[in-house]
Every structure is written in C-alpha cells, then in structure tokens.
C-alpha cells in the first residue's frame, strides 16, 4: 500500500504572475487513517484558475498559507478506507489537493462512474469546474435563444469551449474570443464555432462589429478587464452578460479593473449576472446526464492537455495564466504499474 505522499506546497506568496519559484515539492510518510477518512491514489489533478485566487489572504475560496498544501480538485482510486461508503478500488473525485496520495473526509468525495466516461473526463467535460460550470452559465444564466448571437471569452479553454458548444446546440450563433491564430482556428475547425476573434492580433471591437452587426445577445465572460468593456459597448438590447470568471484580474492584487462602460446595461436594458457553480447543486444531475450523452455521441468535443508528474504542477498552473493550454488542463500522476 502506498504510504509515501508527494505534495506541492506554497514556498512563497506570489505578488504578481505565478510561477514555479513560488512552490516546492515535499515528501512525507502518511500515518494510519482516522475513522471517516478515505485514502486515494490520485490519478488526475484539475488545473483551475481558482487555485491562483487561493494564494492570497482573504480569498473567496480557502486561502493557502506559506508551507500549506495547494488545494485542487482531482480524481483517483481508493487505496484505504475508514468509511463504509467507499471501498478499495473505487474511482472517486473531490478536493484531493496537489499531491499524489490524498487523505480526505468521506463526505467530500463523490463516486465516479468510469463506464460513463474515462476518469479524466469527470474533471473535464463532466467536471464541476468545467462542464457543469459551462452548463450552468449557459442554461441557468445566459439562456441563449435560437438565432441569438453568443460571444464567449477564453473560448479555447476548458469552460469556454464547452459553453460555446452548448450555446451552438441551443441554436445560437457562436463567436469565440481567444489568444492566437491557432486557437482561433481550433474554435472554428474543431469545435464548430461560427466565428473566432484572436484578441492578441485582431482589433476586437472592429471584428465584433463586423461579425455581430445587430449586437451581442449573450456574453459569457471568463476574462473580465478591458475585454469586458469592449463587449459591453456592443451589447444588443435586453442582452445578458454572464460573469463566469475574470482570469485577467486574478494576478492583480488590490487593483482589480472593473467595467467602466457599465451604463450600457441601463441604456440597453441589459442584465449582468455572476455565478459560482456550487450555488446550483440542483443543476448537477441534469447537466451531468446531458453532458455525458453529448460526450458519448460526439456532439461535444473536449480537448484535454495533460502534463505528467506531480513536480510539473507549478508549471501547469503557470501555463493556464500564460494561455498555453487548449481545452482542459490536467496533471496526470503515473502509477508504478503504468508505462
Ligand atoms: P481555461 O479557459 O482552460 O484557461 C484559462 C485561459 O484564459 C487561458 O488558456 C488563456 O487563454 C486565458 N487567459 C489567461 N490569462 C488571460 C489574460 N490575462 N487575459 C485574457 N485571457 C487570459 O480555464 P478554465 O478553467 O476553463 O476557466 C475559465 C474561467 O472560468 C476562469 O475565469 C475561471 O475562474 C472561471 N470559472 C468559474 C467558475 C464559476 O463557478 N463561476 C467555475 C470554474 C471556472 P487565451 O490564450 O485565449 O488568452
């Protein structure tokens, strides 16, 4: 039985851009389990933008102090159990942290049905912070109608790519905004978006006017900052802006940029509504069922970018904040019996 754990701890609180220099890898021997705990050999760790927001005091999510293990969602298999709810060999997911062997109270874990989709997909297309977030943002908040124009930022990323594909299935015309020509091509060629804007090279305002001459009906915002103002300026009457995230602002401490063109909301009778996926537990079951069906019949595509080795967790997190990922970014922990 594995009793040695390798974990990523915070070595220094990042003040701006996060990088490998802010973390260290520690090795520890694990003691016996307490009643109610479950021990998991972690196979996949989900790289999520919220992890960056925990690396400061007063985070909305739980803050991590220097020396603390970095919090993260993940999936793996039970190797020891102090709970009748779980058995050795069960596939589970939950808040495992950035480590190879996690010891987690049973109430925080969820069984994973690997016959529905491979384990990694339960963090991606079927994961709380990816597929379910996209589903809630589109279906519960933005509600695009057939023929409406739906714009999504960080569109080639995990949440954005699924949000755009759901909106398209709901009959909207979907425009994705992403960084670089390769990502823009990916949106149209592989994900079936109607159009893409490369915000690193295009004049976004001009391209948006061209592609959406009647205005934007739904803006699914993952980025915030300057881009939010550009789209606010081109909202159609009775448009909806879904504040899913603001990744452009997570590395700024103290001077988060808010929208300066918010009066467009009043002028055009628009609504801007933020959400956190865990406020919508009633949507988890219908969202999971629908996403699993789409994944199985190929109606949605979820690209995965997998980095192997716990020691590469810091590099993977940095990749997300420098736009190096396409689709769902995961860290894979190889078991000794794997190639
Ligand atoms: P992701 O989109 O897979 O990766 C992040 C992407 O954001 C990068 O690939 C990069 O793409 C873009 N980006 C990074 N820094 C940027 C910057 N300064 N300006 C503009 N774009 C930048 O990440 P994800 O996990 O799917 O998360 C997407 C968003 O959803 C995040 O804002 C996250 O906080 C939010 N989220 C919200 C909830 C919720 O409950 N509301 C749950 C999960 C996630 P480019 O190459 O295109 O720049």
PDB file of N, CA and C and ligand atoms in Angstrom, residues 46-50 53 61 128-130 133-134 153-161 177-180 183 199-200 220-224 227 243-251 274-279 319-329, ligand 1:
ATOM      1  N   UNK A  46      -6.969  18.531 -11.428  1.00  0.00           N
ATOM      2  CA  UNK A  46      -7.569  19.533 -12.307  1.00  0.00           C
ATOM      3  C   UNK A  46      -6.862  20.872 -12.091  1.00  0.00           C
ATOM      4  N   UNK A  47      -6.347  21.446 -13.174  1.00  0.00           N
ATOM      5  CA  UNK A  47      -5.749  22.783 -13.057  1.00  0.00           C
ATOM      6  C   UNK A  47      -6.873  23.792 -13.272  1.00  0.00           C
ATOM      7  N   UNK A  48      -7.130  24.570 -12.248  1.00  0.00           N
ATOM      8  CA  UNK A  48      -8.237  25.536 -12.281  1.00  0.00           C
ATOM      9  C   UNK A  48      -7.740  26.923 -11.902  1.00  0.00           C
ATOM     10  N   UNK A  49      -8.384  27.916 -12.527  1.00  0.00           N
ATOM     11  CA  UNK A  49      -7.989  29.307 -12.278  1.00  0.00           C
ATOM     12  C   UNK A  49      -8.172  29.689 -10.804  1.00  0.00           C
ATOM     13  N   UNK A  50      -9.150  29.080 -10.128  1.00  0.00           N
ATOM     14  CA  UNK A  50      -9.397  29.482  -8.729  1.00  0.00           C
ATOM     15  C   UNK A  50      -8.192  29.196  -7.835  1.00  0.00           C
ATOM     16  N   UNK A  53      -6.342  32.158  -7.027  1.00  0.00           N
ATOM     17  CA  UNK A  53      -7.004  33.082  -6.085  1.00  0.00           C
ATOM     18  C   UNK A  53      -6.860  32.613  -4.627  1.00  0.00           C
ATOM     19  N   UNK A  61     -12.234  31.543  -2.078  1.00  0.00           N
ATOM     20  CA  UNK A  61     -12.010  30.125  -1.807  1.00  0.00           C
ATOM     21  C   UNK A  61     -11.031  30.096  -0.635  1.00  0.00           C
ATOM     22  N   UNK A 128     -17.088  19.529 -12.224  1.00  0.00           N
ATOM     23  CA  UNK A 128     -17.766  20.667 -11.591  1.00  0.00           C
ATOM     24  C   UNK A 128     -17.257  21.994 -12.146  1.00  0.00           C
ATOM     25  N   UNK A 129     -15.938  22.144 -12.233  1.00  0.00           N
ATOM     26  CA  UNK A 129     -15.363  23.444 -12.616  1.00  0.00           C
ATOM     27  C   UNK A 129     -15.222  23.603 -14.128  1.00  0.00           C
ATOM     28  N   UNK A 130     -15.696  22.626 -14.892  1.00  0.00           N
ATOM     29  CA  UNK A 130     -15.599  22.751 -16.357  1.00  0.00           C
ATOM     30  C   UNK A 130     -16.977  22.554 -16.992  1.00  0.00           C
ATOM     31  N   UNK A 133     -19.913  23.933 -14.913  1.00  0.00           N
ATOM     32  CA  UNK A 133     -19.858  25.399 -14.877  1.00  0.00           C
ATOM     33  C   UNK A 133     -20.373  25.981 -16.196  1.00  0.00           C
ATOM     34  N   UNK A 134     -19.911  25.392 -17.298  1.00  0.00           N
ATOM     35  CA  UNK A 134     -20.354  25.886 -18.613  1.00  0.00           C
ATOM     36  C   UNK A 134     -21.868  25.714 -18.757  1.00  0.00           C
ATOM     37  N   UNK A 153     -15.506  34.406 -24.061  1.00  0.00           N
ATOM     38  CA  UNK A 153     -14.062  34.685 -23.989  1.00  0.00           C
ATOM     39  C   UNK A 153     -13.340  33.493 -23.362  1.00  0.00           C
ATOM     40  N   UNK A 154     -12.009  33.474 -23.480  1.00  0.00           N
ATOM     41  CA  UNK A 154     -11.201  32.283 -23.133  1.00  0.00           C
ATOM     42  C   UNK A 154     -11.884  31.073 -23.778  1.00  0.00           C
ATOM     43  N   UNK A 155     -12.269  31.264 -25.037  1.00  0.00           N
ATOM     44  CA  UNK A 155     -13.151  30.310 -25.715  1.00  0.00           C
ATOM     45  C   UNK A 155     -12.481  28.977 -26.026  1.00  0.00           C
ATOM     46  N   UNK A 156     -11.155  28.979 -26.123  1.00  0.00           N
ATOM     47  CA  UNK A 156     -10.469  27.711 -26.418  1.00  0.00           C
ATOM     48  C   UNK A 156     -10.095  26.973 -25.144  1.00  0.00           C
ATOM     49  N   UNK A 157     -10.428  27.560 -23.987  1.00  0.00           N
ATOM     50  CA  UNK A 157     -10.127  26.921 -22.714  1.00  0.00           C
ATOM     51  C   UNK A 157     -11.203  25.905 -22.348  1.00  0.00           C
ATOM     52  N   UNK A 158     -11.122  25.406 -21.128  1.00  0.00           N
ATOM     53  CA  UNK A 158     -11.994  24.313 -20.696  1.00  0.00           C
ATOM     54  C   UNK A 158     -13.461  24.750 -20.648  1.00  0.00           C
ATOM     55  N   UNK A 159     -13.768  25.743 -19.820  1.00  0.00           N
ATOM     56  CA  UNK A 159     -15.164  26.193 -19.671  1.00  0.00           C
ATOM     57  C   UNK A 159     -15.665  26.817 -20.968  1.00  0.00           C
ATOM     58  N   UNK A 160     -14.855  27.698 -21.550  1.00  0.00           N
ATOM     59  CA  UNK A 160     -15.280  28.436 -22.745  1.00  0.00           C
ATOM     60  C   UNK A 160     -15.613  27.524 -23.909  1.00  0.00           C
ATOM     61  N   UNK A 161     -14.820  26.491 -24.108  1.00  0.00           N
ATOM     62  CA  UNK A 161     -15.065  25.622 -25.266  1.00  0.00           C
ATOM     63  C   UNK A 161     -16.374  24.850 -25.104  1.00  0.00           C
ATOM     64  N   UNK A 177     -13.749  34.205 -28.508  1.00  0.00           N
ATOM     65  CA  UNK A 177     -12.583  35.096 -28.443  1.00  0.00           C
ATOM     66  C   UNK A 177     -11.463  34.334 -27.734  1.00  0.00           C
ATOM     67  N   UNK A 178     -10.310  34.231 -28.391  1.00  0.00           N
ATOM     68  CA  UNK A 178      -9.189  33.500 -27.793  1.00  0.00           C
ATOM     69  C   UNK A 178      -7.881  34.101 -28.291  1.00  0.00           C
ATOM     70  N   UNK A 179      -6.784  33.705 -27.631  1.00  0.00           N
ATOM     71  CA  UNK A 179      -5.485  34.288 -27.952  1.00  0.00           C
ATOM     72  C   UNK A 179      -4.693  33.490 -28.967  1.00  0.00           C
ATOM     73  N   UNK A 180      -4.441  34.091 -30.124  1.00  0.00           N
ATOM     74  CA  UNK A 180      -3.566  33.480 -31.133  1.00  0.00           C
ATOM     75  C   UNK A 180      -4.322  32.822 -32.273  1.00  0.00           C
ATOM     76  N   UNK A 183      -5.498  29.008 -31.815  1.00  0.00           N
ATOM     77  CA  UNK A 183      -6.713  28.825 -31.001  1.00  0.00           C
ATOM     78  C   UNK A 183      -7.955  29.249 -31.791  1.00  0.00           C
ATOM     79  N   UNK A 199      -7.852  37.807 -29.987  1.00  0.00           N
ATOM     80  CA  UNK A 199      -7.727  39.119 -29.315  1.00  0.00           C
ATOM     81  C   UNK A 199      -6.285  39.606 -29.241  1.00  0.00           C
ATOM     82  N   UNK A 200      -5.337  38.692 -29.496  1.00  0.00           N
ATOM     83  CA  UNK A 200      -3.929  39.124 -29.430  1.00  0.00           C
ATOM     84  C   UNK A 200      -3.500  39.820 -30.723  1.00  0.00           C
ATOM     85  N   UNK A 220     -20.639  35.464 -22.532  1.00  0.00           N
ATOM     86  CA  UNK A 220     -20.205  34.543 -21.464  1.00  0.00           C
ATOM     87  C   UNK A 220     -18.754  34.924 -21.167  1.00  0.00           C
ATOM     88  N   UNK A 221     -18.556  35.645 -20.062  1.00  0.00           N
ATOM     89  CA  UNK A 221     -17.246  36.235 -19.805  1.00  0.00           C
ATOM     90  C   UNK A 221     -16.403  35.419 -18.830  1.00  0.00           C
ATOM     91  N   UNK A 222     -15.252  34.981 -19.316  1.00  0.00           N
ATOM     92  CA  UNK A 222     -14.289  34.260 -18.476  1.00  0.00           C
ATOM     93  C   UNK A 222     -13.071  35.105 -18.144  1.00  0.00           C
ATOM     94  N   UNK A 223     -12.979  36.292 -18.752  1.00  0.00           N
ATOM     95  CA  UNK A 223     -11.726  37.036 -18.745  1.00  0.00           C
ATOM     96  C   UNK A 223     -11.783  38.353 -17.971  1.00  0.00           C
ATOM     97  N   UNK A 224     -12.887  39.085 -18.078  1.00  0.00           N
ATOM     98  CA  UNK A 224     -13.016  40.380 -17.385  1.00  0.00           C
ATOM     99  C   UNK A 224     -12.110  41.438 -17.991  1.00  0.00           C
ATOM    100  N   UNK A 227     -11.470  43.580 -21.977  1.00  0.00           N
ATOM    101  CA  UNK A 227     -12.327  42.897 -22.944  1.00  0.00           C
ATOM    102  C   UNK A 227     -13.809  43.032 -22.584  1.00  0.00           C
ATOM    103  N   UNK A 243     -21.152  36.609 -15.871  1.00  0.00           N
ATOM    104  CA  UNK A 243     -19.815  36.747 -15.276  1.00  0.00           C
ATOM    105  C   UNK A 243     -19.446  35.387 -14.684  1.00  0.00           C
ATOM    106  N   UNK A 244     -18.727  34.600 -15.495  1.00  0.00           N
ATOM    107  CA  UNK A 244     -18.275  33.288 -15.031  1.00  0.00           C
ATOM    108  C   UNK A 244     -16.952  33.434 -14.308  1.00  0.00           C
ATOM    109  N   UNK A 245     -16.081  34.274 -14.849  1.00  0.00           N
ATOM    110  CA  UNK A 245     -14.773  34.478 -14.225  1.00  0.00           C
ATOM    111  C   UNK A 245     -14.111  35.709 -14.800  1.00  0.00           C
ATOM    112  N   UNK A 246     -12.917  36.011 -14.280  1.00  0.00           N
ATOM    113  CA  UNK A 246     -12.183  37.205 -14.735  1.00  0.00           C
ATOM    114  C   UNK A 246     -10.694  36.907 -14.641  1.00  0.00           C
ATOM    115  N   UNK A 247     -10.266  35.926 -15.442  1.00  0.00           N
ATOM    116  CA  UNK A 247      -8.886  35.440 -15.266  1.00  0.00           C
ATOM    117  C   UNK A 247      -7.839  36.528 -15.493  1.00  0.00           C
ATOM    118  N   UNK A 248      -8.182  37.569 -16.258  1.00  0.00           N
ATOM    119  CA  UNK A 248      -7.196  38.629 -16.490  1.00  0.00           C
ATOM    120  C   UNK A 248      -6.916  39.418 -15.210  1.00  0.00           C
ATOM    121  N   UNK A 249      -7.757  39.243 -14.202  1.00  0.00           N
ATOM    122  CA  UNK A 249      -7.618  40.045 -12.976  1.00  0.00           C
ATOM    123  C   UNK A 249      -7.091  39.261 -11.768  1.00  0.00           C
ATOM    124  N   UNK A 250      -6.968  37.927 -11.900  1.00  0.00           N
ATOM    125  CA  UNK A 250      -6.643  37.131 -10.708  1.00  0.00           C
ATOM    126  C   UNK A 250      -5.220  37.342 -10.191  1.00  0.00           C
ATOM    127  N   UNK A 251      -4.340  37.841 -11.063  1.00  0.00           N
ATOM    128  CA  UNK A 251      -2.961  38.029 -10.600  1.00  0.00           C
ATOM    129  C   UNK A 251      -2.727  39.458 -10.124  1.00  0.00           C
ATOM    130  N   UNK A 274     -23.447  37.394 -12.216  1.00  0.00           N
ATOM    131  CA  UNK A 274     -22.352  36.475 -11.920  1.00  0.00           C
ATOM    132  C   UNK A 274     -22.878  35.216 -11.264  1.00  0.00           C
ATOM    133  N   UNK A 275     -22.047  34.194 -11.250  1.00  0.00           N
ATOM    134  CA  UNK A 275     -22.462  32.954 -10.570  1.00  0.00           C
ATOM    135  C   UNK A 275     -21.240  32.161 -10.139  1.00  0.00           C
ATOM    136  N   UNK A 276     -21.427  31.349  -9.112  1.00  0.00           N
ATOM    137  CA  UNK A 276     -20.438  30.328  -8.738  1.00  0.00           C
ATOM    138  C   UNK A 276     -21.182  29.001  -8.887  1.00  0.00           C
ATOM    139  N   UNK A 277     -20.553  28.059  -9.527  1.00  0.00           N
ATOM    140  CA  UNK A 277     -21.261  26.819  -9.894  1.00  0.00           C
ATOM    141  C   UNK A 277     -21.845  26.104  -8.671  1.00  0.00           C
ATOM    142  N   UNK A 278     -21.157  26.216  -7.520  1.00  0.00           N
ATOM    143  CA  UNK A 278     -21.652  25.464  -6.356  1.00  0.00           C
ATOM    144  C   UNK A 278     -22.922  26.072  -5.750  1.00  0.00           C
ATOM    145  N   UNK A 279     -23.387  27.196  -6.305  1.00  0.00           N
ATOM    146  CA  UNK A 279     -24.694  27.718  -5.884  1.00  0.00           C
ATOM    147  C   UNK A 279     -25.841  27.032  -6.633  1.00  0.00           C
ATOM    148  N   UNK A 319       1.096  27.739 -16.967  1.00  0.00           N
ATOM    149  CA  UNK A 319       0.633  27.595 -18.358  1.00  0.00           C
ATOM    150  C   UNK A 319      -0.759  28.185 -18.539  1.00  0.00           C
ATOM    151  N   UNK A 320      -1.655  27.936 -17.567  1.00  0.00           N
ATOM    152  CA  UNK A 320      -3.025  28.443 -17.675  1.00  0.00           C
ATOM    153  C   UNK A 320      -3.036  29.974 -17.706  1.00  0.00           C
ATOM    154  N   UNK A 321      -2.140  30.585 -16.941  1.00  0.00           N
ATOM    155  CA  UNK A 321      -2.144  32.053 -16.855  1.00  0.00           C
ATOM    156  C   UNK A 321      -1.332  32.718 -17.963  1.00  0.00           C
ATOM    157  N   UNK A 322      -0.677  31.903 -18.782  1.00  0.00           N
ATOM    158  CA  UNK A 322       0.028  32.470 -19.927  1.00  0.00           C
ATOM    159  C   UNK A 322      -0.619  31.990 -21.222  1.00  0.00           C
ATOM    160  N   UNK A 323      -1.795  31.382 -21.098  1.00  0.00           N
ATOM    161  CA  UNK A 323      -2.564  30.996 -22.287  1.00  0.00           C
ATOM    162  C   UNK A 323      -1.970  29.810 -23.043  1.00  0.00           C
ATOM    163  N   UNK A 324      -1.184  28.985 -22.368  1.00  0.00           N
ATOM    164  CA  UNK A 324      -0.541  27.856 -23.061  1.00  0.00           C
ATOM    165  C   UNK A 324      -1.422  26.636 -23.238  1.00  0.00           C
ATOM    166  N   UNK A 325      -2.647  26.685 -22.723  1.00  0.00           N
ATOM    167  CA  UNK A 325      -3.497  25.479 -22.823  1.00  0.00           C
ATOM    168  C   UNK A 325      -4.605  25.626 -23.855  1.00  0.00           C
ATOM    169  N   UNK A 326      -4.926  24.473 -24.444  1.00  0.00           N
ATOM    170  CA  UNK A 326      -6.131  24.353 -25.279  1.00  0.00           C
ATOM    171  C   UNK A 326      -6.985  23.310 -24.572  1.00  0.00           C
ATOM    172  N   UNK A 327      -8.213  23.664 -24.237  1.00  0.00           N
ATOM    173  CA  UNK A 327      -9.100  22.714 -23.562  1.00  0.00           C
ATOM    174  C   UNK A 327      -8.709  22.519 -22.101  1.00  0.00           C
ATOM    175  N   UNK A 328      -9.084  21.356 -21.577  1.00  0.00           N
ATOM    176  CA  UNK A 328      -8.930  21.081 -20.150  1.00  0.00           C
ATOM    177  C   UNK A 328      -7.492  20.728 -19.797  1.00  0.00           C
ATOM    178  N   UNK A 329      -6.944  21.464 -18.856  1.00  0.00           N
ATOM    179  CA  UNK A 329      -5.563  21.244 -18.423  1.00  0.00           C
ATOM    180  C   UNK A 329      -5.559  20.358 -17.166  1.00  0.00           C
TER     181      UNK A 329
HETATM  182  P1  LIG B   1      -9.146  27.878 -19.266  1.00  0.00           P
HETATM  183  O1  LIG B   1     -10.064  28.742 -20.048  1.00  0.00           O
HETATM  184  O2  LIG B   1      -8.943  26.480 -19.675  1.00  0.00           O
HETATM  185  O3  LIG B   1      -7.697  28.545 -19.197  1.00  0.00           O
HETATM  186  C1  LIG B   1      -7.590  29.896 -18.971  1.00  0.00           C
HETATM  187  C2  LIG B   1      -7.444  30.674 -20.297  1.00  0.00           C
HETATM  188  O4  LIG B   1      -7.665  32.044 -20.024  1.00  0.00           O
HETATM  189  C3  LIG B   1      -6.054  30.608 -20.886  1.00  0.00           C
HETATM  190  O5  LIG B   1      -5.860  29.484 -21.692  1.00  0.00           O
HETATM  191  C4  LIG B   1      -5.977  31.906 -21.678  1.00  0.00           C
HETATM  192  O6  LIG B   1      -6.472  31.699 -22.996  1.00  0.00           O
HETATM  193  C5  LIG B   1      -6.949  32.829 -20.934  1.00  0.00           C
HETATM  194  N1  LIG B   1      -6.211  33.870 -20.216  1.00  0.00           N
HETATM  195  C6  LIG B   1      -5.282  33.705 -19.260  1.00  0.00           C
HETATM  196  N2  LIG B   1      -4.832  34.893 -18.824  1.00  0.00           N
HETATM  197  C7  LIG B   1      -5.502  35.835 -19.546  1.00  0.00           C
HETATM  198  C8  LIG B   1      -5.490  37.249 -19.571  1.00  0.00           C
HETATM  199  N3  LIG B   1      -4.687  37.969 -18.760  1.00  0.00           N
HETATM  200  N4  LIG B   1      -6.308  37.889 -20.449  1.00  0.00           N
HETATM  201  C9  LIG B   1      -7.121  37.193 -21.277  1.00  0.00           C
HETATM  202  N5  LIG B   1      -7.181  35.835 -21.292  1.00  0.00           N
HETATM  203  C10 LIG B   1      -6.385  35.178 -20.432  1.00  0.00           C
HETATM  204  O7  LIG B   1      -9.588  27.967 -17.749  1.00  0.00           O
HETATM  205  P2  LIG B   1     -10.957  27.415 -17.142  1.00  0.00           P
HETATM  206  O8  LIG B   1     -10.655  26.510 -16.020  1.00  0.00           O
HETATM  207  O9  LIG B   1     -11.831  26.952 -18.224  1.00  0.00           O
HETATM  208  O10 LIG B   1     -11.561  28.747 -16.501  1.00  0.00           O
HETATM  209  C11 LIG B   1     -12.117  29.754 -17.336  1.00  0.00           C
HETATM  210  C12 LIG B   1     -12.778  30.797 -16.455  1.00  0.00           C
HETATM  211  O11 LIG B   1     -13.895  30.203 -15.802  1.00  0.00           O
HETATM  212  C13 LIG B   1     -11.890  31.385 -15.384  1.00  0.00           C
HETATM  213  O12 LIG B   1     -12.124  32.766 -15.296  1.00  0.00           O
HETATM  214  C14 LIG B   1     -12.382  30.704 -14.132  1.00  0.00           C
HETATM  215  O13 LIG B   1     -12.146  31.444 -12.966  1.00  0.00           O
HETATM  216  C15 LIG B   1     -13.860  30.569 -14.446  1.00  0.00           C
HETATM  217  N6  LIG B   1     -14.577  29.555 -13.659  1.00  0.00           N
HETATM  218  C16 LIG B   1     -15.687  29.967 -12.995  1.00  0.00           C
HETATM  219  C17 LIG B   1     -16.419  29.067 -12.262  1.00  0.00           C
HETATM  220  C18 LIG B   1     -17.672  29.527 -11.570  1.00  0.00           C
HETATM  221  O14 LIG B   1     -18.241  28.771 -10.770  1.00  0.00           O
HETATM  222  N7  LIG B   1     -18.159  30.723 -11.860  1.00  0.00           N
HETATM  223  C19 LIG B   1     -16.002  27.721 -12.177  1.00  0.00           C
HETATM  224  C20 LIG B   1     -14.861  27.336 -12.875  1.00  0.00           C
HETATM  225  C21 LIG B   1     -14.145  28.268 -13.627  1.00  0.00           C
HETATM  226  P3  LIG B   1      -6.058  32.690 -24.196  1.00  0.00           P
HETATM  227  O15 LIG B   1      -4.899  32.055 -24.874  1.00  0.00           O
HETATM  228  O16 LIG B   1      -7.287  32.710 -25.024  1.00  0.00           O
HETATM  229  O17 LIG B   1      -5.689  34.000 -23.595  1.00  0.00           O
END
